mmCIF file of C-alpha atoms in Angstrom:
data_model
loop_
_atom_site.group_PDB
_atom_site.id
_atom_site.type_symbol
_atom_site.label_atom_id
_atom_site.label_comp_id
_atom_site.label_asym_id
_atom_site.label_seq_id
_atom_site.Cartn_x
_atom_site.Cartn_y
_atom_site.Cartn_z
ATOM 1 C CA MET Y 1 -4.779 -127.260 -27.762
ATOM 2 C CA ASN Y 2 -1.875 -124.847 -27.338
ATOM 3 C CA ILE Y 3 0.505 -125.308 -30.276
ATOM 4 C CA PHE Y 4 3.920 -123.639 -30.551
ATOM 5 C CA SER Y 5 4.907 -123.469 -34.231
ATOM 6 C CA ILE Y 6 8.621 -122.893 -34.820
ATOM 7 C CA THR Y 7 9.952 -121.890 -38.245
ATOM 8 C CA MET Y 8 13.520 -121.344 -39.439
ATOM 9 C CA THR Y 9 13.002 -117.599 -39.758
ATOM 10 C CA LEU Y 10 10.592 -115.298 -37.982
ATOM 11 C CA VAL Y 11 6.953 -115.198 -38.977
ATOM 12 C CA SER Y 12 6.032 -111.843 -40.531
ATOM 13 C CA PRO Y 13 2.278 -111.665 -41.251
ATOM 14 C CA PRO Y 14 0.133 -111.185 -43.140
ATOM 15 C CA TYR Y 15 2.093 -112.869 -45.956
ATOM 16 C CA ASP Y 16 5.622 -114.166 -46.138
ATOM 17 C CA ASP Y 17 7.387 -117.072 -47.850
ATOM 18 C CA GLY Y 18 5.952 -120.549 -48.456
ATOM 19 C CA PRO Y 19 6.371 -122.486 -45.174
ATOM 20 C CA LYS Y 20 5.359 -119.546 -42.996
ATOM 21 C CA ASN Y 21 2.320 -118.757 -45.141
ATOM 22 C CA LEU Y 22 1.215 -122.361 -44.721
ATOM 23 C CA VAL Y 23 1.544 -122.624 -40.944
ATOM 24 C CA PHE Y 24 0.065 -119.171 -40.395
ATOM 25 C CA GLY Y 25 -2.809 -119.912 -42.776
ATOM 26 C CA ILE Y 26 -3.527 -123.156 -40.928
ATOM 27 C CA ALA Y 27 -3.515 -121.317 -37.598
ATOM 28 C CA LYS Y 28 -6.071 -118.779 -38.828
ATOM 29 C CA ARG Y 29 -8.393 -121.580 -39.911
ATOM 30 C CA LEU Y 30 -8.146 -123.809 -36.853
ATOM 31 C CA LYS Y 31 -9.753 -121.437 -34.352
ATOM 32 C CA LYS Y 32 -10.267 -124.145 -31.742
ATOM 33 C CA HIS Y 33 -6.488 -124.316 -31.209
ATOM 34 C CA ASN Y 34 -4.214 -121.585 -29.860
ATOM 35 C CA PHE Y 35 -1.039 -121.023 -31.872
ATOM 36 C CA PHE Y 36 2.184 -119.383 -30.738
ATOM 37 C CA PHE Y 37 4.763 -117.962 -33.177
ATOM 38 C CA VAL Y 38 8.119 -116.241 -32.767
ATOM 39 C CA SER Y 39 8.146 -112.988 -34.716
ATOM 40 C CA PHE Y 40 9.885 -109.608 -34.916
ATOM 41 C CA LEU Y 41 9.939 -107.719 -31.621
ATOM 42 C CA PHE Y 42 9.172 -104.236 -32.919
ATOM 43 C CA LYS Y 43 6.561 -105.103 -35.538
ATOM 44 C CA LYS Y 44 2.839 -105.071 -34.926
ATOM 45 C CA PHE Y 45 0.491 -107.443 -36.681
ATOM 46 C CA LYS Y 46 -3.243 -107.856 -36.976
ATOM 47 C CA VAL Y 47 -4.434 -109.623 -33.852
ATOM 48 C CA GLU Y 48 -6.139 -113.008 -34.220
ATOM 49 C CA ASP Y 49 -7.986 -114.362 -31.194
ATOM 50 C CA ASN Y 50 -6.184 -117.705 -31.326
ATOM 51 C CA ILE Y 51 -2.707 -116.509 -32.390
ATOM 52 C CA LYS Y 52 -0.024 -115.150 -30.065
ATOM 53 C CA PHE Y 53 3.279 -113.584 -31.124
ATOM 54 C CA ILE Y 54 6.494 -113.797 -29.111
ATOM 55 C CA GLY Y 55 8.886 -111.045 -30.185
ATOM 56 C CA SER Y 56 12.559 -111.761 -30.770
ATOM 57 C CA PRO Y 57 15.225 -109.034 -30.395
ATOM 58 C CA PHE Y 58 17.923 -111.141 -32.053
ATOM 59 C CA GLN Y 59 16.804 -111.248 -35.663
ATOM 60 C CA ASN Y 60 15.571 -108.144 -37.430
ATOM 61 C CA SER Y 61 15.993 -109.159 -41.067
ATOM 62 C CA PRO Y 62 14.270 -111.737 -43.295
ATOM 63 C CA SER Y 63 17.430 -113.854 -43.547
ATOM 64 C CA LEU Y 64 16.977 -117.511 -44.438
ATOM 65 C CA ARG Y 65 19.327 -118.520 -41.640
ATOM 66 C CA MET Y 66 18.694 -118.628 -37.929
ATOM 67 C CA SER Y 67 21.497 -116.846 -36.068
ATOM 68 C CA VAL Y 68 23.185 -118.494 -33.087
ATOM 69 C CA MET Y 69 21.633 -115.972 -30.702
ATOM 70 C CA GLN Y 70 18.243 -116.594 -32.276
ATOM 71 C CA GLN Y 71 18.654 -120.345 -31.743
ATOM 72 C CA VAL Y 72 19.538 -119.778 -28.083
ATOM 73 C CA TYR Y 73 16.565 -117.450 -27.733
ATOM 74 C CA ILE Y 74 14.231 -120.072 -29.235
ATOM 75 C CA PHE Y 75 15.487 -122.666 -26.749
ATOM 76 C CA PHE Y 76 14.807 -120.328 -23.811
ATOM 77 C CA VAL Y 77 11.380 -119.323 -25.128
ATOM 78 C CA ILE Y 78 10.422 -122.984 -25.389
ATOM 79 C CA LEU Y 79 11.632 -123.676 -21.866
ATOM 80 C CA LEU Y 80 9.699 -120.704 -20.487
ATOM 81 C CA ASN Y 81 6.501 -121.835 -22.218
ATOM 82 C CA LEU Y 82 6.953 -125.551 -21.648
ATOM 83 C CA ARG Y 83 4.119 -125.936 -19.159
ATOM 84 C CA ARG Y 84 1.365 -124.281 -21.158
ATOM 85 C CA ILE Y 85 2.256 -125.695 -24.590
ATOM 86 C CA GLU Y 86 0.751 -129.077 -25.480
ATOM 87 C CA VAL Y 87 2.207 -129.583 -28.965
ATOM 88 C CA PHE Y 88 5.468 -128.272 -30.420
ATOM 89 C CA GLN Y 89 5.488 -128.024 -34.207
ATOM 90 C CA PHE Y 90 8.826 -127.720 -36.029
ATOM 91 C CA PHE Y 91 8.722 -126.590 -39.668
ATOM 92 C CA PHE Y 92 12.316 -126.565 -40.849
ATOM 93 C CA THR Y 93 15.089 -128.966 -41.819
ATOM 94 C CA PRO Y 94 16.367 -130.616 -38.609
ATOM 95 C CA LYS Y 95 20.021 -130.790 -37.629
ATOM 96 C CA GLU Y 96 21.626 -133.452 -35.444
ATOM 97 C CA TYR Y 97 22.340 -131.216 -32.426
ATOM 98 C CA PHE Y 98 18.816 -129.805 -32.658
ATOM 99 C CA ALA Y 99 17.219 -133.258 -32.753
ATOM 100 C CA ARG Y 100 19.256 -134.509 -29.811
ATOM 101 C CA PHE Y 101 18.375 -131.516 -27.645
ATOM 102 C CA PHE Y 102 14.644 -131.561 -28.322
ATOM 103 C CA LYS Y 103 14.341 -135.323 -28.059
ATOM 104 C CA ILE Y 104 15.676 -135.197 -24.496
ATOM 105 C CA MET Y 105 13.737 -132.081 -23.508
ATOM 106 C CA LEU Y 106 10.359 -133.187 -24.865
ATOM 107 C CA GLU Y 107 10.660 -136.692 -23.440
ATOM 108 C CA LYS Y 108 11.467 -135.365 -19.967
ATOM 109 C CA ALA Y 109 8.599 -132.881 -20.137
ATOM 110 C CA ASN Y 110 6.247 -135.505 -21.600
ATOM 111 C CA LYS Y 111 5.278 -133.186 -24.463
ATOM 112 C CA ARG Y 112 3.968 -134.095 -27.907
ATOM 113 C CA SER Y 113 5.487 -132.760 -31.107
ATOM 114 C CA VAL Y 114 5.191 -132.650 -34.891
ATOM 115 C CA GLN Y 115 7.972 -132.264 -37.458
ATOM 116 C CA VAL Y 116 7.064 -130.909 -40.892
ATOM 117 C CA ILE Y 117 9.659 -131.534 -43.604
ATOM 118 C CA SER Y 118 9.490 -128.961 -46.376
ATOM 119 C CA SER Y 119 11.918 -130.816 -48.654
ATOM 120 C CA THR Y 120 13.625 -134.181 -48.311
ATOM 121 C CA HIS Y 121 16.021 -133.061 -51.051
ATOM 122 C CA SER Y 122 17.307 -130.308 -48.772
ATOM 123 C CA LEU Y 123 17.255 -132.695 -45.809
ATOM 124 C CA TYR Y 124 19.340 -135.400 -47.472
ATOM 125 C CA ALA Y 125 21.722 -132.908 -49.073
ATOM 126 C CA GLY Y 126 22.618 -131.470 -45.688
ATOM 127 C CA THR Y 127 23.224 -134.617 -43.668
ATOM 128 C CA ASN Y 128 24.726 -138.082 -43.656
ATOM 129 C CA LYS Y 129 22.141 -140.499 -45.036
ATOM 130 C CA THR Y 130 22.961 -143.038 -42.331
ATOM 131 C CA ASN Y 131 21.827 -140.538 -39.675
ATOM 132 C CA ILE Y 132 18.437 -139.666 -41.163
ATOM 133 C CA LYS Y 133 16.416 -141.642 -38.634
ATOM 134 C CA ASP Y 134 18.224 -139.928 -35.749
ATOM 135 C CA LEU Y 135 16.956 -136.522 -36.896
ATOM 136 C CA PHE Y 136 13.367 -137.446 -36.084
ATOM 137 C CA PHE Y 137 12.040 -137.454 -32.544
ATOM 138 C CA SER Y 138 8.416 -136.353 -32.914
ATOM 139 C CA ASP Y 139 5.176 -138.244 -32.425
ATOM 140 C CA SER Y 140 4.201 -137.419 -35.990
ATOM 141 C CA VAL Y 141 6.227 -136.477 -39.071
ATOM 142 C CA ILE Y 142 4.493 -134.650 -41.916
ATOM 143 C CA ALA Y 143 5.871 -135.003 -45.442
ATOM 144 C CA LEU Y 144 4.572 -132.790 -48.239
ATOM 145 C CA SER Y 145 4.618 -135.465 -50.952
ATOM 146 C CA ASP Y 146 4.192 -139.217 -51.405
ATOM 147 C CA PHE Y 147 7.771 -139.313 -52.665
ATOM 148 C CA SER Y 148 9.108 -137.896 -49.400
ATOM 149 C CA LYS Y 149 6.853 -140.075 -47.258
ATOM 150 C CA GLN Y 150 8.174 -143.204 -48.945
ATOM 151 C CA ARG Y 151 11.743 -141.942 -48.810
ATOM 152 C CA LEU Y 152 11.608 -141.283 -45.074
ATOM 153 C CA GLU Y 153 9.868 -144.568 -44.323
ATOM 154 C CA SER Y 154 12.478 -146.491 -46.309
ATOM 155 C CA ASP Y 155 15.117 -145.038 -43.967
ATOM 156 C CA GLY Y 156 13.275 -146.144 -40.862
ATOM 157 C CA VAL Y 157 11.383 -142.968 -39.962
ATOM 158 C CA GLY Y 158 8.042 -143.853 -38.396
ATOM 159 C CA ASN Y 159 4.652 -142.157 -38.043
ATOM 160 C CA VAL Y 160 4.959 -140.320 -41.368
ATOM 161 C CA VAL Y 161 1.836 -138.669 -42.766
ATOM 162 C CA ARG Y 162 1.621 -137.121 -46.214
ATOM 163 C CA ILE Y 163 -0.192 -133.789 -46.411
ATOM 164 C CA TYR Y 164 -0.046 -131.785 -49.628
ATOM 165 C CA PRO Y 165 0.562 -128.023 -49.338
ATOM 166 C CA GLY Y 166 -2.528 -125.931 -49.956
ATOM 167 C CA VAL Y 167 -3.397 -122.609 -51.564
ATOM 168 C CA ASP Y 168 -5.516 -119.936 -49.915
ATOM 169 C CA LEU Y 169 -8.302 -119.945 -52.512
ATOM 170 C CA ASP Y 170 -9.833 -116.743 -51.130
ATOM 171 C CA ARG Y 171 -6.609 -114.830 -51.619
ATOM 172 C CA PHE Y 172 -5.732 -116.427 -54.968
ATOM 173 C CA ASP Y 173 -9.087 -115.875 -56.638
ATOM 174 C CA LYS Y 174 -8.807 -113.952 -59.882
ATOM 175 C CA ARG Y 175 -12.346 -112.622 -59.461
ATOM 176 C CA ARG Y 176 -11.232 -110.742 -56.333
ATOM 177 C CA ILE Y 177 -7.925 -109.392 -57.643
ATOM 178 C CA LYS Y 178 -8.439 -105.893 -58.998
ATOM 179 C CA ASN Y 179 -4.866 -104.645 -59.316
ATOM 180 C CA ASP Y 180 -2.733 -104.921 -62.444
ATOM 181 C CA PHE Y 181 0.785 -105.339 -61.079
ATOM 182 C CA PHE Y 182 2.274 -103.788 -64.214
ATOM 183 C CA VAL Y 183 -0.253 -100.977 -64.559
ATOM 184 C CA LYS Y 184 2.517 -98.359 -64.773
ATOM 185 C CA ASP Y 185 4.792 -100.356 -67.061
ATOM 186 C CA ARG Y 186 2.442 -102.587 -69.050
ATOM 187 C CA ILE Y 187 2.976 -102.521 -72.784
ATOM 188 C CA PRO Y 188 -0.218 -103.238 -74.783
ATOM 189 C CA GLY Y 189 -0.124 -106.616 -76.527
ATOM 190 C CA VAL Y 190 2.916 -107.875 -74.609
ATOM 191 C CA LYS Y 191 2.811 -111.288 -72.903
ATOM 192 C CA TYR Y 192 4.420 -111.543 -69.463
ATOM 193 C CA ILE Y 193 6.194 -114.747 -68.432
ATOM 194 C CA ILE Y 194 7.381 -114.993 -64.854
ATOM 195 C CA TYR Y 195 10.152 -116.907 -63.126
ATOM 196 C CA PRO Y 196 9.102 -116.685 -59.436
ATOM 197 C CA GLY Y 197 12.023 -118.380 -57.729
ATOM 198 C CA ALA Y 198 15.300 -117.294 -56.187
ATOM 199 C CA TYR Y 199 18.699 -116.663 -57.741
ATOM 200 C CA ARG Y 200 20.312 -119.228 -55.437
ATOM 201 C CA VAL Y 201 17.713 -121.857 -56.433
ATOM 202 C CA LEU Y 202 18.166 -121.068 -60.113
ATOM 203 C CA ASN Y 203 21.939 -121.237 -59.769
ATOM 204 C CA LEU Y 204 21.863 -124.593 -57.950
ATOM 205 C CA SER Y 205 19.075 -126.337 -59.844
ATOM 206 C CA TYR Y 206 19.402 -124.969 -63.392
ATOM 207 C CA SER Y 207 21.776 -122.264 -64.607
ATOM 208 C CA PHE Y 208 21.742 -118.561 -65.346
ATOM 209 C CA LYS Y 209 22.999 -119.199 -68.857
ATOM 210 C CA ASP Y 210 20.255 -121.688 -69.682
ATOM 211 C CA LEU Y 211 17.408 -119.506 -68.404
ATOM 212 C CA VAL Y 212 18.791 -116.682 -70.519
ATOM 213 C CA SER Y 213 18.951 -119.124 -73.448
ATOM 214 C CA ILE Y 214 15.246 -119.888 -72.961
ATOM 215 C CA ILE Y 215 14.508 -116.171 -73.131
ATOM 216 C CA LEU Y 216 16.647 -115.789 -76.242
ATOM 217 C CA GLU Y 217 14.933 -118.689 -78.062
ATOM 218 C CA VAL Y 218 11.436 -117.449 -77.238
ATOM 219 C CA LYS Y 219 12.289 -113.912 -78.345
ATOM 220 C CA LYS Y 220 13.388 -115.237 -81.736
ATOM 221 C CA VAL Y 221 9.788 -116.319 -82.367
ATOM 222 C CA PHE Y 222 7.783 -113.849 -80.252
ATOM 223 C CA GLY Y 223 8.962 -110.276 -80.056
ATOM 224 C CA ASN Y 224 6.053 -109.185 -77.859
ATOM 225 C CA VAL Y 225 7.134 -111.126 -74.765
ATOM 226 C CA LYS Y 226 8.534 -109.774 -71.509
ATOM 227 C CA PHE Y 227 10.160 -112.034 -68.926
ATOM 228 C CA VAL Y 228 9.779 -111.188 -65.249
ATOM 229 C CA LEU Y 229 12.279 -112.380 -62.651
ATOM 230 C CA ALA Y 230 10.585 -112.175 -59.258
ATOM 231 C CA CYS Y 231 13.478 -113.183 -57.006
ATOM 232 C CA LYS Y 232 13.710 -111.893 -53.446
ATOM 233 C CA VAL Y 233 17.058 -110.394 -52.494
ATOM 234 C CA ARG Y 234 17.412 -111.176 -48.792
ATOM 235 C CA GLU Y 235 21.161 -111.364 -48.262
ATOM 236 C CA LYS Y 236 24.438 -110.169 -49.766
ATOM 237 C CA LYS Y 237 24.793 -113.449 -51.640
ATOM 238 C CA ASP Y 238 21.419 -112.866 -53.315
ATOM 239 C CA SER Y 239 22.559 -109.408 -54.405
ATOM 240 C CA PHE Y 240 25.773 -110.858 -55.820
ATOM 241 C CA LEU Y 241 23.855 -113.544 -57.736
ATOM 242 C CA GLU Y 242 21.425 -110.962 -59.105
ATOM 243 C CA LYS Y 243 24.346 -108.962 -60.520
ATOM 244 C CA GLU Y 244 25.805 -112.141 -62.009
ATOM 245 C CA PHE Y 245 22.501 -112.979 -63.698
ATOM 246 C CA LYS Y 246 22.121 -109.462 -65.086
ATOM 247 C CA GLU Y 247 25.625 -109.649 -66.536
ATOM 248 C CA THR Y 248 24.789 -112.989 -68.182
ATOM 249 C CA ALA Y 249 21.624 -111.478 -69.677
ATOM 250 C CA ARG Y 250 23.623 -108.487 -70.929
ATOM 251 C CA GLN Y 251 26.178 -110.755 -72.603
ATOM 252 C CA PHE Y 252 23.369 -112.579 -74.447
ATOM 253 C CA GLY Y 253 21.745 -109.291 -75.423
ATOM 254 C CA VAL Y 254 18.431 -109.918 -73.652
ATOM 255 C CA ASP Y 255 18.864 -107.689 -70.596
ATOM 256 C CA LYS Y 256 16.259 -105.240 -71.902
ATOM 257 C CA GLU Y 257 13.734 -108.064 -72.299
ATOM 258 C CA ILE Y 258 13.677 -108.757 -68.548
ATOM 259 C CA HIS Y 259 11.760 -107.001 -65.781
ATOM 260 C CA TYR Y 260 13.491 -107.493 -62.415
ATOM 261 C CA LEU Y 261 11.617 -107.641 -59.116
ATOM 262 C CA ASN Y 262 13.426 -108.287 -55.833
ATOM 263 C CA ILE Y 263 10.508 -107.162 -53.677
ATOM 264 C CA VAL Y 264 6.954 -108.382 -54.250
ATOM 265 C CA ASP Y 265 4.291 -106.881 -51.998
ATOM 266 C CA ASP Y 266 1.294 -108.370 -53.787
ATOM 267 C CA MET Y 267 1.937 -111.887 -55.080
ATOM 268 C CA PRO Y 268 -1.680 -112.572 -56.155
ATOM 269 C CA ALA Y 269 -1.670 -109.420 -58.308
ATOM 270 C CA LEU Y 270 1.735 -110.293 -59.779
ATOM 271 C CA LEU Y 271 0.764 -113.839 -60.745
ATOM 272 C CA ASN Y 272 -2.630 -112.750 -62.035
ATOM 273 C CA SER Y 273 -0.998 -110.058 -64.191
ATOM 274 C CA CYS Y 274 1.261 -112.589 -65.922
ATOM 275 C CA ASP Y 275 0.394 -114.993 -68.721
ATOM 276 C CA MET Y 276 2.604 -117.937 -67.809
ATOM 277 C CA VAL Y 277 4.867 -119.202 -65.010
ATOM 278 C CA ILE Y 278 8.086 -121.179 -65.500
ATOM 279 C CA LEU Y 279 10.300 -122.879 -62.919
ATOM 280 C CA PRO Y 280 13.013 -124.760 -64.844
ATOM 281 C CA SER Y 281 15.425 -127.168 -63.176
ATOM 282 C CA TYR Y 282 17.805 -129.908 -64.267
ATOM 283 C CA LYS Y 283 17.696 -131.554 -60.887
ATOM 284 C CA HIS Y 284 15.746 -131.358 -57.675
ATOM 285 C CA LEU Y 285 14.913 -127.944 -56.276
ATOM 286 C CA PHE Y 286 16.872 -127.159 -53.123
ATOM 287 C CA GLY Y 287 16.132 -124.586 -50.440
ATOM 288 C CA ILE Y 288 12.393 -124.203 -51.125
ATOM 289 C CA LEU Y 289 9.254 -126.265 -50.624
ATOM 290 C CA GLU Y 290 9.629 -129.469 -52.625
ATOM 291 C CA LEU Y 291 6.203 -128.735 -54.125
ATOM 292 C CA PRO Y 292 6.697 -124.997 -54.664
ATOM 293 C CA LEU Y 293 3.728 -123.050 -53.382
ATOM 294 C CA VAL Y 294 4.055 -120.490 -56.161
ATOM 295 C CA LEU Y 295 3.270 -123.153 -58.792
ATOM 296 C CA LEU Y 296 0.106 -124.036 -56.907
ATOM 297 C CA GLU Y 297 -0.862 -120.383 -56.428
ATOM 298 C CA ALA Y 298 -0.422 -119.596 -60.122
ATOM 299 C CA SER Y 299 -2.462 -122.689 -60.991
ATOM 300 C CA ALA Y 300 -5.256 -121.491 -58.701
ATOM 301 C CA LEU Y 301 -5.343 -118.353 -60.879
ATOM 302 C CA GLU Y 302 -5.612 -120.570 -63.993
ATOM 303 C CA LYS Y 303 -2.147 -119.646 -65.224
ATOM 304 C CA PRO Y 304 -0.258 -122.374 -67.118
ATOM 305 C CA VAL Y 305 2.853 -123.408 -65.201
ATOM 306 C CA ILE Y 306 5.855 -125.183 -66.727
ATOM 307 C CA TYR Y 307 8.323 -127.160 -64.615
ATOM 308 C CA THR Y 308 10.538 -130.245 -64.680
ATOM 309 C CA ALA Y 309 8.638 -133.357 -63.561
ATOM 310 C CA ALA Y 310 11.400 -134.732 -61.323
ATOM 311 C CA SER Y 311 10.148 -136.325 -58.101
ATOM 312 C CA PRO Y 312 8.136 -135.141 -56.317
ATOM 313 C CA LEU Y 313 7.019 -132.598 -58.938
ATOM 314 C CA ASP Y 314 5.754 -135.504 -61.020
ATOM 315 C CA GLU Y 315 2.936 -135.707 -58.454
ATOM 316 C CA LEU Y 316 1.759 -132.283 -59.637
ATOM 317 C CA ARG Y 317 1.907 -133.440 -63.241
ATOM 318 C CA ASP Y 318 -0.036 -136.614 -62.421
ATOM 319 C CA ALA Y 319 -2.658 -134.519 -60.619
ATOM 320 C CA GLY Y 320 -3.187 -132.465 -63.780
ATOM 321 C CA ILE Y 321 -1.290 -129.336 -62.804
ATOM 322 C CA GLY Y 322 0.493 -127.431 -65.572
ATOM 323 C CA VAL Y 323 3.059 -128.937 -67.906
ATOM 324 C CA GLY Y 324 5.627 -131.220 -66.285
ATOM 325 C CA LEU Y 325 8.538 -131.731 -68.674
ATOM 326 C CA LYS Y 326 10.669 -134.863 -68.845
ATOM 327 C CA ASP Y 327 13.230 -133.047 -70.981
ATOM 328 C CA SER Y 328 14.528 -130.113 -68.950
ATOM 329 C CA SER Y 329 16.765 -128.624 -71.647
ATOM 330 C CA CYS Y 330 16.450 -124.941 -72.439
ATOM 331 C CA GLN Y 331 15.217 -125.854 -75.933
ATOM 332 C CA SER Y 332 12.447 -128.013 -74.460
ATOM 333 C CA TYR Y 333 11.315 -125.173 -72.212
ATOM 334 C CA ALA Y 334 11.471 -122.655 -75.046
ATOM 335 C CA ASN Y 335 9.451 -124.925 -77.357
ATOM 336 C CA THR Y 336 6.782 -125.450 -74.695
ATOM 337 C CA ILE Y 337 6.495 -121.724 -74.019
ATOM 338 C CA ILE Y 338 6.245 -120.975 -77.736
ATOM 339 C CA ASP Y 339 3.611 -123.695 -78.186
ATOM 340 C CA LEU Y 340 1.406 -122.223 -75.455
ATOM 341 C CA LEU Y 341 1.872 -118.672 -76.726
ATOM 342 C CA LYS Y 342 0.721 -119.819 -80.164
ATOM 343 C CA ASP Y 343 -2.252 -121.845 -78.913
ATOM 344 C CA LYS Y 344 -4.428 -119.821 -76.527
ATOM 345 C CA ASN Y 345 -7.071 -122.551 -76.261
ATOM 346 C CA LYS Y 346 -4.456 -125.067 -75.157
ATOM 347 C CA SER Y 347 -3.045 -122.610 -72.649
ATOM 348 C CA ASP Y 348 -6.516 -121.841 -71.268
ATOM 349 C CA ASN Y 349 -7.386 -125.542 -70.978
ATOM 350 C CA ILE Y 350 -4.198 -126.207 -69.007
ATOM 351 C CA GLY Y 351 -5.087 -123.349 -66.675
ATOM 352 C CA PHE Y 352 -8.634 -124.628 -66.171
ATOM 353 C CA THR Y 353 -7.505 -128.214 -65.504
ATOM 354 C CA SER Y 354 -4.829 -126.981 -63.110
ATOM 355 C CA LYS Y 355 -7.297 -124.945 -61.071
ATOM 356 C CA SER Y 356 -9.608 -127.959 -60.809
ATOM 357 C CA ALA Y 357 -6.708 -129.992 -59.383
ATOM 358 C CA ILE Y 358 -5.933 -127.255 -56.859
ATOM 359 C CA ILE Y 359 -9.541 -127.126 -55.692
ATOM 360 C CA LYS Y 360 -9.610 -130.907 -55.289
ATOM 361 C CA ASN Y 361 -6.264 -131.673 -53.637
ATOM 362 C CA PHE Y 362 -4.122 -128.596 -52.974
ATOM 363 C CA ASN Y 363 -6.241 -126.102 -51.072
ATOM 364 C CA LEU Y 364 -5.547 -124.656 -47.635
ATOM 365 C CA GLU Y 365 -8.888 -125.772 -46.196
ATOM 366 C CA LYS Y 366 -8.069 -129.410 -46.949
ATOM 367 C CA MET Y 367 -4.542 -129.019 -45.639
ATOM 368 C CA SER Y 368 -5.809 -127.426 -42.419
ATOM 369 C CA ALA Y 369 -8.284 -130.251 -41.832
ATOM 370 C CA GLU Y 370 -5.521 -132.826 -42.287
ATOM 371 C CA PHE Y 371 -3.219 -130.976 -39.877
ATOM 372 C CA ASP Y 372 -6.106 -130.816 -37.413
ATOM 373 C CA ALA Y 373 -6.458 -134.600 -37.627
ATOM 374 C CA VAL Y 374 -2.763 -134.941 -36.756
ATOM 375 C CA TYR Y 375 -3.117 -132.589 -33.774
ATOM 376 C CA ASN Y 376 -6.169 -134.465 -32.508
ATOM 377 C CA SER Y 377 -4.312 -137.773 -32.743
ATOM 378 C CA LEU Y 378 -1.799 -136.417 -30.227
ATOM 379 C CA ARG Y 379 -4.335 -135.781 -27.457
#
């Protein structure tokens, strides 16, 4: 089958952010299908026999937003390729005008389509709840959690399939990772704890002050700990938020305890070089995959991950992944971090159990097979 996979921002292989890593990873595994992606016009990528890139001249930065000209370009690209494409796959939060346009176009062309919803929290936050059903026009809708599947179905959305996101177990295999990310800066005996999110996510779902408070509380007990903030700075707003966070850390006197990264070229090496991963939130995470891929990737490397077990993250907890906290206060997070730093056996056991859960339910091979079943159902 010829499948055109459309993401909110341009695909930039070999590795990018969560949604694009997933769809590109699936494409590389399903060799019997041909996949088409929109990417950067002047960048060259490793050629895969079953993957074709369509270059766009209208977006040359990794912005999280699709410009108006880029949207128009996407529409024209789809129209030009309408005859040869059998399935259109949309992996971003739908908008009303978008749904209306594609519903009419695909029906007239008698084409099949799939909508993948990365987060129902982001979906519901950005639209009128009474219009949810109208945003869906595809033959199949893929939700990334049982929570989202049930939520969509309760609002009248049909043909919903739940497929958990999966980790590339070849790439996130600690036996194959040779690089120490902190080889130039590593301090002997120091434990590295990473927050691998985004400043905008942290600001919306938790708070700068409370993450700094976690750092402060942990440092009171363990002096040999370094916190790593791996937060991509894509836009001016990200840069502004980074400055705001640094000022908050300075005011609390912990700015020297933090290692800042706004570009990460080797995520497996970074996660493997750390001792623990935290992703605190008081409420649902907005603007990222509802089951954050980075938590799954760290778990595949047997790193203990700590997060708030609000739906659908409670599905990770129930599967045996990391430590899902009911109490999301900064003191609760600090106590959990301290407990795992004190008890290496407990920390190691959590890592081992988490990896077993990834191998069983959250691997890219399983995810690819389940996507393939959806594609085949559309023949």
